[in-house]
Coordinates of N, CA, C and O in Angstrom, one line a residue:
T1 N 212.3 150.1 80.4 CA 211.3 149.2 80.8 C 211.0 149.2 82.3 O 210.0 148.7 82.7
D2 N 211.9 149.7 83.1 CA 211.7 149.7 84.6 C 210.5 150.5 84.9 O 209.7 150.1 85.7
V3 N 210.3 151.7 84.2 CA 209.2 152.6 84.5 C 207.9 151.8 84.1 O 206.9 151.9 84.9
V4 N 207.9 151.2 83.0 CA 206.7 150.4 82.5 C 206.3 149.4 83.6 O 205.1 149.2 83.9
H5 N 207.3 148.6 84.1 CA 207.0 147.6 85.0 C 206.5 148.1 86.4 O 205.6 147.6 87.0
E6 N 207.1 149.3 86.8 CA 206.6 149.9 88.0 C 205.2 150.3 87.9 O 204.4 150.1 88.8
I7 N 204.8 150.9 86.8 CA 203.5 151.4 86.6 C 202.5 150.2 86.5 O 201.5 150.1 87.0
G8 N 203.0 149.2 85.7 CA 202.2 147.9 85.6 C 202.0 147.2 86.9 O 200.9 146.7 87.1
D9 N 202.9 147.3 87.8 CA 202.8 146.6 89.1 C 202.0 147.5 90.1 O 201.5 147.1 91.1
G10 N 201.8 148.8 89.7 CA 201.0 149.7 90.5 C 199.7 149.9 90.0 O 198.8 149.1 90.1
I11 N 199.5 151.1 89.4 CA 198.1 151.5 88.9 C 197.7 150.6 87.7 O 196.5 150.6 87.4
G12 N 198.6 149.9 87.0 CA 198.2 149.1 85.9 C 198.0 147.6 86.1 O 197.9 146.8 85.2
M13 N 197.8 147.3 87.4 CA 197.7 145.9 87.7 C 196.5 145.2 87.1 O 196.4 144.0 86.9
Q14 N 195.4 146.0 86.7 CA 194.3 145.4 86.1 C 194.3 145.4 84.6 O 193.3 145.2 83.9
H15 N 195.5 145.7 84.0 CA 195.7 145.7 82.6 C 196.9 144.9 82.3 O 197.7 144.6 83.1
T16 N 197.0 144.5 81.0 CA 198.1 143.7 80.5 C 199.1 144.7 79.9 O 198.7 145.5 79.0
M17 N 200.4 144.7 80.2 CA 201.4 145.5 79.6 C 202.2 144.7 78.6 O 202.8 143.7 79.0
A18 N 202.1 145.0 77.4 CA 202.9 144.3 76.3 C 204.0 145.3 75.9 O 203.8 146.3 75.3
V19 N 205.2 144.9 76.2 CA 206.4 145.8 76.0 C 207.3 145.1 74.9 O 207.7 144.0 75.1
V20 N 207.6 145.9 73.9 CA 208.6 145.4 72.9 C 209.6 146.5 72.7 O 209.3 147.6 72.4
C21 N 210.9 146.1 72.8 CA 212.0 147.0 72.5 C 212.8 146.4 71.4 O 213.1 145.2 71.3
Q22 N 213.1 147.3 70.4 CA 213.9 146.9 69.2 C 215.1 147.8 69.2 O 215.0 149.0 69.5
G23 N 216.2 147.2 68.7 CA 217.4 148.0 68.6 C 218.2 147.9 70.0 O 217.8 147.2 70.9
N24 N 219.2 148.7 70.0 CA 220.1 148.7 71.2 C 219.7 149.8 72.1 O 220.3 150.9 72.1
C25 N 218.7 149.6 72.9 CA 218.2 150.6 73.8 C 219.1 150.9 75.0 O 218.9 151.8 75.8
S26 N 220.1 150.0 75.2 CA 221.0 150.2 76.4 C 222.0 151.3 76.0 O 222.7 151.8 76.9
S27 N 222.2 151.6 74.7 CA 223.2 152.7 74.4 C 222.6 154.0 74.0 O 223.2 154.8 73.4
V28 N 221.3 154.2 74.4 CA 220.6 155.4 74.1 C 221.2 156.5 75.1 O 221.3 156.3 76.3
Y29 N 221.4 157.7 74.6 CA 221.9 158.8 75.4 C 220.7 159.8 75.4 O 220.5 160.5 74.4
A30 N 220.0 159.9 76.5 CA 218.9 160.8 76.7 C 218.7 161.2 78.1 O 219.3 160.5 79.0
D31 N 217.9 162.2 78.4 CA 217.7 162.6 79.7 C 216.7 161.6 80.4 O 215.5 161.6 80.0
R32 N 217.2 160.8 81.3 CA 216.4 159.8 81.9 C 215.1 160.3 82.6 O 214.0 159.8 82.5
K33 N 215.2 161.4 83.3 CA 214.1 162.0 84.0 C 213.0 162.4 83.0 O 211.8 162.2 83.3
L34 N 213.4 163.0 81.9 CA 212.4 163.4 80.9 C 211.7 162.2 80.3 O 210.5 162.2 80.1
I35 N 212.5 161.2 80.0 CA 212.0 160.0 79.4 C 211.0 159.3 80.4 O 209.9 158.9 80.0
E36 N 211.3 159.3 81.7 CA 210.5 158.7 82.7 C 209.2 159.5 82.8 O 208.1 158.9 82.9
R37 N 209.3 160.8 82.7 CA 208.1 161.7 82.8 C 207.1 161.4 81.6 O 205.9 161.3 81.8
I38 N 207.7 161.3 80.5 CA 206.9 161.1 79.3 C 206.2 159.7 79.4 O 205.0 159.6 79.2
I39 N 207.0 158.7 79.7 CA 206.4 157.3 79.8 C 205.3 157.3 80.9 O 204.2 156.7 80.7
T40 N 205.6 157.8 82.0 CA 204.7 157.8 83.1 C 203.4 158.4 82.8 O 202.3 157.9 83.0
N41 N 203.4 159.6 82.2 CA 202.2 160.3 81.8 C 201.4 159.6 80.7 O 200.2 159.5 80.8
L42 N 202.1 159.1 79.7 CA 201.4 158.4 78.6 C 200.8 157.1 79.1 O 199.6 156.8 78.8
L43 N 201.5 156.3 79.9 CA 201.0 155.1 80.5 C 199.8 155.3 81.4 O 198.8 154.6 81.4
S44 N 200.0 156.3 82.3 CA 198.9 156.6 83.2 C 197.6 157.0 82.5 O 196.5 156.5 82.9
N45 N 197.7 157.8 81.4 CA 196.5 158.1 80.6 C 196.0 156.8 80.0 O 194.7 156.6 79.9
A46 N 196.8 156.0 79.4 CA 196.4 154.8 78.7 C 195.6 153.9 79.7 O 194.6 153.4 79.3
I47 N 196.1 153.8 80.9 CA 195.5 152.9 81.9 C 194.1 153.5 82.3 O 193.1 152.9 82.4
K48 N 194.2 154.8 82.6 CA 193.0 155.5 83.1 C 191.8 155.5 82.1 O 190.7 155.4 82.5
Y49 N 192.1 155.6 80.8 CA 191.0 155.7 79.8 C 190.8 154.4 79.1 O 190.1 154.4 78.1
S50 N 191.3 153.3 79.6 CA 191.1 152.0 79.0 C 190.3 151.1 79.9 O 190.5 151.1 81.1
P51 N 189.5 150.2 79.3 CA 188.8 149.2 80.2 C 189.7 148.3 80.9 O 190.7 147.9 80.4
V52 N 189.3 147.9 82.1 CA 190.0 146.9 82.9 C 190.1 145.6 82.1 O 189.2 145.2 81.4
G53 N 191.3 145.0 82.1 CA 191.6 143.8 81.4 C 192.1 144.0 80.0 O 192.5 143.0 79.4
S54 N 192.1 145.2 79.5 CA 192.6 145.5 78.2 C 194.1 145.5 78.2 O 194.8 145.5 79.2
T55 N 194.7 145.5 77.0 CA 196.1 145.5 76.8 C 196.6 146.9 76.5 O 196.1 147.5 75.6
I56 N 197.7 147.3 77.2 CA 198.4 148.6 76.8 C 199.7 148.1 76.2 O 200.5 147.4 76.8
E57 N 200.0 148.6 75.0 CA 201.2 148.2 74.2 C 202.2 149.3 74.3 O 201.8 150.5 74.0
V58 N 203.4 149.0 74.6 CA 204.5 150.0 74.6 C 205.6 149.4 73.7 O 206.1 148.3 73.9
D59 N 205.9 150.2 72.7 CA 207.0 149.8 71.8 C 208.1 150.9 71.8 O 207.8 152.1 71.7
A60 N 209.3 150.4 71.9 CA 210.4 151.3 71.9 C 211.4 150.9 70.8 O 211.7 149.7 70.7
V61 N 211.7 151.7 69.8 CA 212.6 151.4 68.8 C 213.8 152.4 68.9 O 213.6 153.6 68.8
C62 N 214.9 151.8 69.2 CA 216.1 152.6 69.5 C 217.1 152.5 68.3 O 217.6 151.4 68.0
E63 N 217.2 153.6 67.6 CA 218.0 153.7 66.4 C 219.3 154.5 66.7 O 219.4 155.1 67.8
V64 N 220.2 154.6 65.8 CA 221.4 155.3 66.0 C 221.1 156.8 66.2 O 221.7 157.5 67.1
T65 N 220.2 157.4 65.4 CA 219.9 158.8 65.5 C 218.7 159.2 66.3 O 218.5 160.4 66.6
R66 N 217.8 158.2 66.6 CA 216.6 158.6 67.2 C 216.0 157.4 68.0 O 216.3 156.3 67.8
I67 N 215.0 157.8 68.9 CA 214.3 156.8 69.7 C 212.8 157.1 69.4 O 212.3 158.2 69.4
V68 N 212.1 156.0 69.0 CA 210.7 156.1 68.7 C 209.9 155.3 69.8 O 210.2 154.1 69.9
L69 N 209.1 156.0 70.5 CA 208.3 155.3 71.6 C 206.8 155.4 71.2 O 206.3 156.5 70.9
R70 N 206.1 154.3 71.3 CA 204.7 154.3 71.0 C 203.9 153.7 72.2 O 204.4 152.6 72.7
V71 N 202.9 154.3 72.6 CA 202.0 153.8 73.6 C 200.6 153.7 73.0 O 200.0 154.7 72.5
R72 N 200.1 152.5 72.9 CA 198.8 152.2 72.3 C 197.8 151.6 73.3 O 198.2 150.7 74.1
D73 N 196.6 152.2 73.4 CA 195.6 151.7 74.3 C 194.4 151.3 73.5 O 194.3 151.5 72.3
Q74 N 193.5 150.6 74.2 CA 192.2 150.2 73.6 C 191.1 150.9 74.4 O 190.0 150.4 74.6
G75 N 191.3 152.2 74.6 CA 190.4 153.0 75.5 C 189.3 153.7 74.8 O 188.9 153.4 73.6
I76 N 188.8 154.8 75.4 CA 187.6 155.5 75.0 C 187.9 156.4 73.7 O 187.0 156.8 73.1
G77 N 189.2 156.7 73.5 CA 189.5 157.5 72.3 C 189.3 159.0 72.6 O 188.7 159.4 73.7
I78 N 189.7 159.8 71.7 CA 189.6 161.3 71.9 C 188.7 161.9 70.8 O 189.0 161.6 69.6
P79 N 187.7 162.6 71.2 CA 186.8 163.2 70.2 C 187.5 164.1 69.2 O 188.5 164.8 69.7
D80 N 187.1 164.1 68.0 CA 187.8 165.0 67.0 C 187.8 166.4 67.4 O 188.8 167.1 67.2
D81 N 186.8 166.9 68.0 CA 186.7 168.3 68.4 C 187.7 168.7 69.5 O 188.1 169.9 69.6
D82 N 188.2 167.7 70.2 CA 189.2 168.0 71.3 C 190.6 167.8 70.9 O 191.5 168.2 71.6
Q83 N 190.8 167.1 69.8 CA 192.2 166.7 69.4 C 193.1 167.9 69.2 O 194.3 167.8 69.6
S84 N 192.7 169.0 68.7 CA 193.6 170.2 68.4 C 194.0 170.9 69.7 O 195.0 171.5 69.7
R85 N 193.3 170.7 70.8 CA 193.7 171.3 72.1 C 194.2 170.3 73.1 O 194.4 170.7 74.2
L86 N 194.5 169.1 72.7 CA 194.8 168.1 73.6 C 196.1 168.3 74.5 O 196.1 168.0 75.6
F87 N 197.0 169.0 73.9 CA 198.3 169.3 74.7 C 198.3 170.6 75.5 O 199.2 171.0 76.1
E88 N 197.1 171.3 75.5 CA 197.0 172.5 76.3 C 196.8 172.1 77.8 O 196.1 171.2 78.1
A89 N 197.5 172.9 78.6 CA 197.3 172.7 80.1 C 195.9 172.9 80.5 O 195.2 173.8 80.0
F90 N 195.4 172.0 81.3 CA 194.1 172.0 81.9 C 192.9 171.6 80.9 O 191.8 171.6 81.3
H91 N 193.3 171.4 79.7 CA 192.2 171.0 78.7 C 192.0 169.5 78.9 O 192.9 168.7 78.9
R92 N 190.7 169.1 79.0 CA 190.3 167.7 79.1 C 189.2 167.5 78.0 O 188.4 168.3 77.8
A93 N 189.3 166.3 77.4 CA 188.3 166.0 76.4 C 186.9 165.9 77.0 O 186.8 165.6 78.2
R94 N 185.9 166.1 76.2 CA 184.5 166.1 76.6 C 184.1 164.8 77.1 O 183.2 164.7 77.9
N95 N 184.7 163.7 76.7 CA 184.2 162.4 77.1 C 184.8 161.8 78.3 O 184.8 160.6 78.5
V96 N 185.5 162.6 79.1 CA 186.2 162.1 80.3 C 185.6 162.6 81.6 O 186.2 162.6 82.7
D97 N 184.3 163.1 81.6 CA 183.7 163.7 82.8 C 183.8 162.9 84.0 O 184.1 163.3 85.1
H98 N 183.6 161.6 83.9 CA 183.5 160.7 85.1 C 184.9 160.2 85.5 O 185.1 159.5 86.5
I99 N 186.0 160.5 84.7 CA 187.3 160.0 85.0 C 188.1 161.2 85.6 O 188.2 162.2 85.0
S100 N 188.7 161.0 86.8 CA 189.5 162.1 87.4 C 190.7 162.4 86.7 O 191.3 161.6 86.0
G101 N 191.2 163.7 86.8 CA 192.4 164.1 86.1 C 192.5 165.6 86.2 O 191.5 166.3 86.4
T102 N 193.7 166.2 85.9 CA 193.9 167.6 86.0 C 194.0 168.2 84.6 O 193.9 169.5 84.5
G103 N 194.2 167.5 83.6 CA 194.5 168.0 82.3 C 195.9 168.5 82.1 O 196.2 169.3 81.2
L104 N 196.8 168.1 82.9 CA 198.2 168.5 82.8 C 199.1 167.5 82.2 O 200.2 167.8 81.8
G105 N 198.7 166.2 82.3 CA 199.6 165.1 81.8 C 200.2 165.3 80.4 O 201.4 165.2 80.2
L106 N 199.3 165.6 79.5 CA 199.8 165.7 78.1 C 200.5 167.0 77.8 O 201.4 167.0 77.0
A107 N 200.2 168.0 78.6 CA 201.0 169.3 78.5 C 202.4 169.0 79.0 O 203.4 169.5 78.4
I108 N 202.5 168.2 80.1 CA 203.8 167.9 80.6 C 204.6 167.0 79.6 O 205.8 167.2 79.3
V109 N 203.9 166.1 79.0 CA 204.5 165.2 77.9 C 205.1 166.1 76.8 O 206.2 165.9 76.4
K110 N 204.3 167.0 76.3 CA 204.7 167.8 75.2 C 205.9 168.7 75.6 O 206.9 168.8 74.8
Q111 N 205.9 169.2 76.8 CA 207.0 170.1 77.2 C 208.3 169.2 77.4 O 209.3 169.6 76.9
A112 N 208.2 168.1 77.9 CA 209.3 167.2 78.1 C 209.9 166.8 76.8 O 211.1 166.7 76.6
V113 N 209.0 166.4 75.8 CA 209.5 166.0 74.5 C 210.2 167.2 73.8 O 211.2 167.0 73.2
E114 N 209.6 168.4 73.9 CA 210.2 169.6 73.2 C 211.5 170.0 73.9 O 212.4 170.4 73.2
L115 N 211.6 169.8 75.2 CA 212.9 170.1 75.9 C 214.0 169.2 75.4 O 215.1 169.5 75.4
H116 N 213.6 168.0 75.0 CA 214.5 167.0 74.5 C 214.8 167.2 73.0 O 215.6 166.4 72.4
G117 N 214.1 168.1 72.3 CA 214.3 168.3 70.9 C 213.5 167.4 70.1 O 213.9 167.1 68.9
G118 N 212.4 166.8 70.6 CA 211.7 165.8 69.9 C 210.3 166.3 69.5 O 210.0 167.4 69.5
E119 N 209.5 165.3 69.1 CA 208.1 165.6 68.7 C 207.2 164.5 69.2 O 207.6 163.4 69.4
V120 N 205.9 164.9 69.4 CA 204.9 164.0 69.9 C 203.7 164.1 69.0 O 203.3 165.3 68.6
S121 N 203.0 163.0 68.7 CA 201.8 163.0 67.9 C 200.9 161.9 68.3 O 201.3 161.1 69.1
F122 N 199.7 161.9 67.8 CA 198.8 160.8 68.2 C 197.8 160.6 67.1 O 197.5 161.5 66.3
T123 N 197.2 159.4 67.1 CA 196.0 159.1 66.3 C 195.0 158.5 67.3 O 195.4 157.8 68.3
S124 N 193.7 158.7 67.1 CA 192.7 158.2 68.0 C 191.4 158.0 67.3 O 191.0 158.7 66.3
Q125 N 190.7 157.0 67.7 CA 189.3 156.7 67.3 C 188.4 156.5 68.5 O 188.8 155.7 69.4
L126 N 187.3 157.2 68.5 CA 186.4 157.0 69.6 C 186.0 155.5 69.8 O 185.7 154.8 68.8
G127 N 186.1 155.1 71.0 CA 185.7 153.7 71.3 C 186.7 152.6 70.9 O 186.5 151.4 71.2
K128 N 187.8 153.0 70.2 CA 188.8 152.0 69.8 C 190.2 152.2 70.3 O 191.0 151.4 70.3
G129 N 190.4 153.4 70.8 CA 191.7 153.7 71.4 C 192.6 154.8 70.8 O 192.1 155.4 69.9
T130 N 193.7 154.9 71.4 CA 194.6 156.0 71.0 C 196.1 155.4 70.9 O 196.5 154.6 71.7
I131 N 196.8 156.0 70.0 CA 198.3 155.7 69.9 C 199.0 157.0 69.9 O 198.8 157.9 69.1
F132 N 199.9 157.1 71.0 CA 200.8 158.2 71.1 C 202.1 157.8 70.6 O 202.6 156.7 70.9
T133 N 202.8 158.7 69.7 CA 204.1 158.4 69.2 C 205.0 159.6 69.6 O 204.7 160.7 69.4
V134 N 206.1 159.2 70.2 CA 207.1 160.2 70.7 C 208.4 159.8 69.9 O 208.8 158.7 69.9
I135 N 209.0 160.9 69.2 CA 210.2 160.7 68.6 C 211.2 161.6 69.2 O 211.0 162.9 69.2
L136 N 212.3 161.1 69.7 CA 213.4 161.8 70.4 C 214.7 161.6 69.7 O 215.0 160.5 69.3
P137 N 215.5 162.6 69.6 CA 216.8 162.4 69.0 C 217.7 161.6 70.0 O 217.5 161.7 71.2
N138 N 218.5 160.7 69.5 CA 219.4 159.9 70.3 C 220.6 160.8 70.5 O 221.4 161.0 69.5
L139 N 220.8 161.4 71.6 CA 221.8 162.5 71.8 C 223.2 161.9 71.8 O 224.2 162.7 71.8
A140 N 223.3 160.6 71.7 CA 224.7 160.0 71.6 C 225.3 160.4 70.3 O 226.5 160.7 70.3
V141 N 224.5 160.6 69.3 CA 225.0 161.0 68.0 C 225.5 162.4 68.1 O 226.6 162.8 67.6
K142 N 224.8 163.3 68.7 CA 225.1 164.7 68.9 C 226.4 164.8 69.7 O 227.3 165.5 69.4
E143 N 226.5 164.0 70.7 CA 227.7 163.9 71.6 C 228.9 163.5 70.8 O 230.0 164.1 70.9
M144 N 228.8 162.5 69.9 CA 229.9 162.0 69.2 C 230.4 163.0 68.1 O 231.6 163.1 67.8
L145 N 229.5 163.8 67.6 CA 229.8 164.8 66.6 C 230.4 166.1 67.2 O 230.9 166.9 66.5
S146 N 230.2 166.3 68.5 CA 230.7 167.5 69.1 C 232.2 167.5 69.3 O 232.8 166.6 69.4

């Protein structure tokens, strides 16, 4: 939640951050830098592509074997034609011409998630927003079994 609050107090000041954590997230064993990179990029995009005053929802569910992180925005959404290439470096959706960016954020998210042995997916509707879901293994279980 520290990363969420830092971003909320910085670039997200014009949005409402709704954060919900379920489970025992204090006993999660994961690479902190990778988690921060994932959250930072997903939140930055949610803020960038959502109208001022809208709510960005962040849900973290910490289970014994996995961590599920969801970032939901009320933004412009991702056109169907762009969805298959969304995680490619330098690819930007057609509807973001007026919004600055490099097209690297989601490629970084995908790489960080894969380095952690997890998976990332999303659903999106034009004009209604996007939900990114990241599922990471809770490495504490792996550590206990080793």
